[in-house]
mmCIF file of C-alpha atoms in Angstrom:
data_model
loop_
_atom_site.group_PDB
_atom_site.id
_atom_site.type_symbol
_atom_site.label_atom_id
_atom_site.label_comp_id
_atom_site.label_asym_id
_atom_site.label_seq_id
_atom_site.Cartn_x
_atom_site.Cartn_y
_atom_site.Cartn_z
ATOM 1 C CA MET A 1 38.083 170.058 136.844
ATOM 2 C CA ALA A 2 34.957 171.912 135.869
ATOM 3 C CA ILE A 3 31.572 172.374 137.457
ATOM 4 C CA GLY A 4 29.310 169.485 136.500
ATOM 5 C CA ASP A 5 31.985 166.781 136.767
ATOM 6 C CA VAL A 6 30.834 163.492 138.322
ATOM 7 C CA VAL A 7 33.384 161.174 139.962
ATOM 8 C CA PRO A 8 32.271 157.680 141.091
ATOM 9 C CA GLY A 9 34.014 155.540 143.702
ATOM 10 C CA CYS A 10 35.221 158.282 146.051
ATOM 11 C CA SER A 11 36.018 157.966 149.748
ATOM 12 C CA VAL A 12 34.352 160.812 151.685
ATOM 13 C CA VAL A 13 34.573 162.084 155.278
ATOM 14 C CA PHE A 14 32.462 165.032 156.484
ATOM 15 C CA ARG A 15 30.675 166.395 159.554
ATOM 16 C CA GLU A 16 26.939 166.828 159.850
ATOM 17 C CA TRP A 17 25.755 169.236 162.561
ATOM 18 C CA ARG A 18 22.584 168.201 164.370
ATOM 19 C CA PRO A 19 20.958 169.776 167.423
ATOM 20 C CA HIS A 20 23.009 168.756 170.467
ATOM 21 C CA TRP A 21 25.539 166.536 168.640
ATOM 22 C CA VAL A 22 27.765 166.151 165.566
ATOM 23 C CA ASN A 23 27.777 163.145 163.224
ATOM 24 C CA VAL A 24 30.973 162.265 161.375
ATOM 25 C CA TRP A 25 30.171 160.439 158.131
ATOM 26 C CA ARG A 26 32.723 158.111 156.537
ATOM 27 C CA ILE A 27 31.572 156.716 153.204
ATOM 28 C CA LYS A 28 33.969 154.302 151.504
ATOM 29 C CA SER A 29 32.585 154.330 147.966
ATOM 30 C CA THR A 30 30.200 156.976 146.712
ATOM 31 C CA THR A 31 29.560 159.275 143.762
ATOM 32 C CA VAL A 32 30.483 162.955 144.092
ATOM 33 C CA GLU A 33 29.289 165.715 141.758
ATOM 34 C CA HIS A 34 30.803 169.208 141.530
ATOM 35 C CA VAL A 35 27.604 171.307 141.456
ATOM 36 C CA GLY A 36 28.846 174.848 141.995
ATOM 37 C CA ARG A 37 31.585 177.116 143.198
ATOM 38 C CA ASN A 38 32.979 175.397 146.314
ATOM 39 C CA ARG A 39 29.930 173.075 146.456
ATOM 40 C CA VAL A 40 29.620 169.318 145.939
ATOM 41 C CA MET A 41 26.731 166.854 145.993
ATOM 42 C CA ILE A 42 27.526 163.598 147.818
ATOM 43 C CA GLN A 43 25.296 160.564 147.181
ATOM 44 C CA HIS A 44 24.539 158.243 150.123
ATOM 45 C CA PRO A 45 24.576 154.794 148.478
ATOM 46 C CA LYS A 46 22.629 152.985 151.227
ATOM 47 C CA LYS A 47 20.109 155.751 151.983
ATOM 48 C CA GLY A 48 19.511 156.796 148.393
ATOM 49 C CA THR A 49 19.719 160.470 149.345
ATOM 50 C CA ALA A 50 22.134 163.262 148.451
ATOM 51 C CA VAL A 51 23.873 165.844 150.642
ATOM 52 C CA ARG A 52 25.158 169.194 149.428
ATOM 53 C CA LYS A 53 28.386 170.203 151.179
ATOM 54 C CA SER A 54 30.747 173.158 150.999
ATOM 55 C CA LEU A 55 34.391 172.573 150.105
ATOM 56 C CA THR A 56 35.378 175.299 152.581
ATOM 57 C CA ALA A 57 33.992 173.367 155.579
ATOM 58 C CA LYS A 58 36.306 172.710 158.511
ATOM 59 C CA ARG A 59 36.277 168.951 158.026
ATOM 60 C CA ILE A 60 35.720 167.500 154.558
ATOM 61 C CA GLU A 61 37.845 164.988 152.683
ATOM 62 C CA ILE A 62 37.132 163.603 149.209
ATOM 63 C CA VAL A 63 39.683 161.166 147.783
ATOM 64 C CA THR A 64 39.337 159.099 144.594
ATOM 65 C CA ARG A 65 40.467 155.496 144.205
ATOM 66 C CA GLY A 66 43.601 156.736 142.474
ATOM 67 C CA GLY A 67 44.493 158.954 145.438
ATOM 68 C CA ARG A 68 43.505 162.345 143.953
ATOM 69 C CA ASP A 69 42.329 164.923 146.496
ATOM 70 C CA LEU A 70 39.206 166.470 144.949
ATOM 71 C CA VAL A 71 38.833 169.107 147.679
ATOM 72 C CA ALA A 72 42.224 170.571 146.730
ATOM 73 C CA GLU A 73 41.370 170.450 143.007
ATOM 74 C CA TRP A 74 37.853 171.899 143.213
ATOM 75 C CA ARG A 75 38.219 174.478 146.014
ATOM 76 C CA GLU A 76 38.332 178.052 144.709
ATOM 77 C CA VAL A 77 40.148 180.652 146.787
ATOM 78 C CA PRO A 78 38.146 183.885 147.187
ATOM 79 C CA VAL A 79 39.646 186.915 145.479
ATOM 80 C CA LEU A 80 39.972 189.945 147.783
ATOM 81 C CA ARG A 81 39.903 193.334 146.127
#
C-alpha cells in the first residue's frame, strides 16, 4: 500500500505516554491514514481529533475488518549501509 491510503473501519490499539502514567487506547472502529514513511494518522471518532503515530512503536496494532495487519504492510525496514 502506498502513502496517502485511507482505510476506514480499523481496530487500533496503541500507547499514549503522559507524565506519570501510560494510557492504552483501544478503538474498535476508526479511520487510519498512511501519511508518511512509518507514520499513520488515527482518527478518534468520539473526540473528533487525530493522532499521529509511528509504526515502529513498541505497542501498536492496526487490523482491518477483513483481518489484514496494516502495521506489517506499511512498516518500512531501515536500510543499513
